[in-house]
Coordinates of C-alpha atoms in Angstrom, one line a residue:
M27 CA -0.2 0.0 -0.1
S28 CA 1.2 3.4 -0.7
K29 CA 1.5 6.0 2.0
Y30 CA -1.3 8.2 0.5
L31 CA -3.7 5.4 0.8
I32 CA -2.9 4.8 4.3
V33 CA -3.1 8.5 5.1
L34 CA -6.6 8.4 3.4
I35 CA -7.8 5.5 5.2
I36 CA -6.7 6.9 8.6
F37 CA -8.5 10.2 7.7
G38 CA -11.7 8.5 6.6
L39 CA -11.8 6.6 9.8
G40 CA -11.1 9.8 11.9
I41 CA -13.9 11.6 10.0
A42 CA -16.3 8.5 10.5
G43 CA -15.4 8.4 14.3
Y44 CA -16.2 12.1 14.4
L45 CA -19.6 12.0 12.8
G46 CA -20.4 8.9 14.7
G47 CA -19.7 10.6 18.2
V48 CA -21.8 13.6 17.1
Y49 CA -24.7 11.6 16.1
F50 CA -24.8 9.6 19.1
T51 CA -24.2 12.5 21.4
S52 CA -27.3 14.4 19.9
K53 CA -29.4 11.4 20.4
A54 CA -28.4 11.3 24.0
M55 CA -29.1 15.0 24.3
N56 CA -32.5 14.4 22.8
N57 CA -33.1 11.6 25.5
I58 CA -32.0 13.9 28.4
G59 CA -34.6 16.5 27.1
T60 CA -37.3 13.8 27.0
V61 CA -36.5 12.7 30.6
A62 CA -36.4 16.3 31.8
E63 CA -39.8 17.0 30.5
Q64 CA -41.3 13.9 32.1
V65 CA -39.6 14.8 35.6
N66 CA -40.7 18.5 35.4
V67 CA -44.2 17.9 37.0
S68 CA -45.7 20.8 38.8
E69 CA -47.6 19.1 41.6
T70 CA -48.2 15.5 41.7
K71 CA -50.2 13.7 44.6
K72 CA -48.3 10.5 45.9
T73 CA -48.8 8.3 48.7
R74 CA -45.9 6.8 50.6
E75 CA -45.9 4.2 53.4
D76 CA -45.5 5.3 56.8
V77 CA -43.5 3.4 59.5
T78 CA -46.3 0.9 60.0
G79 CA -46.4 0.2 56.2
Q80 CA -49.7 2.0 55.5
K81 CA -50.1 4.4 52.5
N82 CA -50.4 8.0 53.5
S83 CA -52.5 10.1 51.2
L84 CA -51.5 13.4 52.9
T85 CA -48.2 13.4 51.1
I86 CA -47.9 15.7 48.0
S87 CA -44.8 16.0 46.1
N88 CA -43.6 18.7 43.8
S89 CA -40.7 18.3 41.4
Q90 CA -40.3 21.5 39.6
G91 CA -36.8 22.6 38.7
A92 CA -33.7 21.4 40.6
V93 CA -35.4 20.5 43.8
V94 CA -37.9 17.9 44.6
I95 CA -40.1 18.8 47.5
S96 CA -42.6 16.5 49.4
A97 CA -44.9 17.8 52.0
T98 CA -46.9 15.7 54.3
L99 CA -49.9 17.2 56.5
L100 CA -49.3 15.2 59.7
P101 CA -52.7 14.5 61.4
K102 CA -52.6 15.7 64.9
A103 CA -55.3 15.2 67.7
S104 CA -54.6 18.8 69.1
N105 CA -55.6 21.9 67.3
E106 CA -52.2 22.5 65.4
L107 CA -50.9 21.9 61.9
V108 CA -47.5 20.3 61.2
F109 CA -46.1 19.7 57.7
E110 CA -43.2 17.1 57.2
I111 CA -41.0 18.7 54.5
V112 CA -38.4 16.7 52.7
M113 CA -36.4 18.3 50.0
N114 CA -33.9 16.6 47.6
T115 CA -31.4 18.1 45.2
H116 CA -27.9 17.7 43.6
S117 CA -27.3 21.4 42.7
T118 CA -28.7 23.8 45.4
D119 CA -27.7 24.4 49.1
L120 CA -30.8 23.7 50.8
N121 CA -29.6 25.2 54.1
Q122 CA -30.1 28.6 52.6
Y123 CA -33.9 28.1 52.9
D124 CA -35.6 29.1 56.1
L125 CA -39.1 27.8 55.4
S126 CA -40.7 29.7 58.2
K127 CA -39.8 32.9 56.3
I128 CA -41.0 31.6 52.8
A129 CA -44.1 29.7 53.6
Q130 CA -47.8 31.0 53.2
L131 CA -50.8 29.2 54.5
Y132 CA -54.3 29.4 53.2
F133 CA -57.6 28.2 54.7
G134 CA -59.9 27.7 51.8
T135 CA -59.1 30.7 49.5
T136 CA -58.0 33.1 52.3
V137 CA -54.4 33.6 53.0
T138 CA -53.5 33.7 56.7
T139 CA -52.1 36.8 58.1
L140 CA -52.5 35.9 61.9
G141 CA -50.0 33.6 63.2
D142 CA -46.6 32.2 62.1
F143 CA -44.5 29.4 61.0
T144 CA -41.6 27.6 63.0
W145 CA -39.2 25.6 61.0
E146 CA -37.3 22.6 62.6
T147 CA -34.8 20.8 60.4
M148 CA -33.7 17.3 61.4
N149 CA -30.5 17.5 59.6
D150 CA -27.8 19.8 58.1
D151 CA -27.4 18.0 54.9
T152 CA -27.1 20.6 51.9
H153 CA -28.7 18.3 49.2
H154 CA -31.2 16.3 51.3
K155 CA -33.1 18.2 54.0
K156 CA -36.0 16.8 56.3
G157 CA -37.7 19.0 58.8
Y158 CA -41.1 20.1 60.3
L159 CA -43.0 23.2 59.5
K160 CA -45.4 24.0 62.2
W161 CA -48.2 26.6 61.9
V162 CA -48.3 28.4 65.2
G163 CA -51.6 30.5 64.5
P164 CA -55.2 30.2 64.7
I165 CA -57.1 27.4 62.7
P166 CA -60.6 27.9 61.5
E167 CA -63.1 25.3 62.8
D168 CA -65.0 24.8 59.2
L169 CA -61.9 23.8 57.2
S170 CA -62.6 23.0 53.8
L171 CA -59.1 23.3 52.2
I172 CA -55.5 23.5 53.6
K173 CA -53.0 25.1 51.2
L174 CA -49.2 25.4 52.0
E175 CA -47.3 27.6 49.6
L176 CA -43.5 27.7 49.6
Q177 CA -42.0 30.7 47.5
N178 CA -38.7 31.2 45.8
I179 CA -36.9 27.9 46.1
A180 CA -34.3 27.1 43.5
E181 CA -35.8 29.7 41.0
I182 CA -39.4 28.5 41.2
P183 CA -41.6 31.3 42.3
S184 CA -44.3 29.2 44.3
R185 CA -45.1 25.7 45.0
S186 CA -48.4 24.7 46.3
F187 CA -49.5 21.7 48.3
S188 CA -53.2 21.3 48.9
W189 CA -55.4 19.1 51.1
D190 CA -59.1 19.0 51.3
Q191 CA -60.9 18.5 54.4
K192 CA -62.1 15.1 53.6
E193 CA -58.4 13.7 53.0
Y194 CA -57.4 15.3 56.4
L195 CA -60.3 14.0 58.4
N196 CA -60.1 10.7 56.8
Q197 CA -56.3 10.3 58.1
I198 CA -57.4 11.5 61.5
V199 CA -59.9 9.0 62.0
A200 CA -57.6 6.2 60.6
K201 CA -55.0 6.9 63.3

C-alpha cells in the first residue's frame, strides 16, 4: 500500500469516528430533554408508606426545577398543623432556605395573616433536607381546604400543596 492510501484510510476513519460521536451525542441529548420533560411535573399527589407500612394520602410532591419537595400534612389530635417537609437536590444548597420565612398558608381561599410558622430541621445536609414546618396561628373550625405555599426555592416562584377536609379527616379517623 502506498503512503497516501494509508493516510486516506486513517483520515476517513477519523471523520467517520467524529461523525458517529456527534450523532450519538445528539441522540443522548434528545433523550435527556425527554427525561427532563417527564420529570418536570408541577404538582403530583403521591402516597408513601409510613413506619407501619400503611399508605399516606396526605403526602404531596412537587418536582419543579432542581429541587424535589414532598410535603406531608401530619394528622394531629390537638389544634395544630404540622407539615413534614423533605427536600432533595444535587445542585442547590438547601440550608439557605428558612421555610418559616417563605411559607404561606391558606384556609379555603383566604391567605392567613394571623400567626406564624416555625421550621425545625432534622439534619444539616445541604442536598437532602428533612424538617417540620409548624403553623403556630389560629385554625378555623370549618376547614374545607388547607393550602401550603413555599415561595422562591431554586428559582421556582411558588410551589403549592393542597389538602381538602375529607383527606385530612380520613387520616385523623384512621389513626
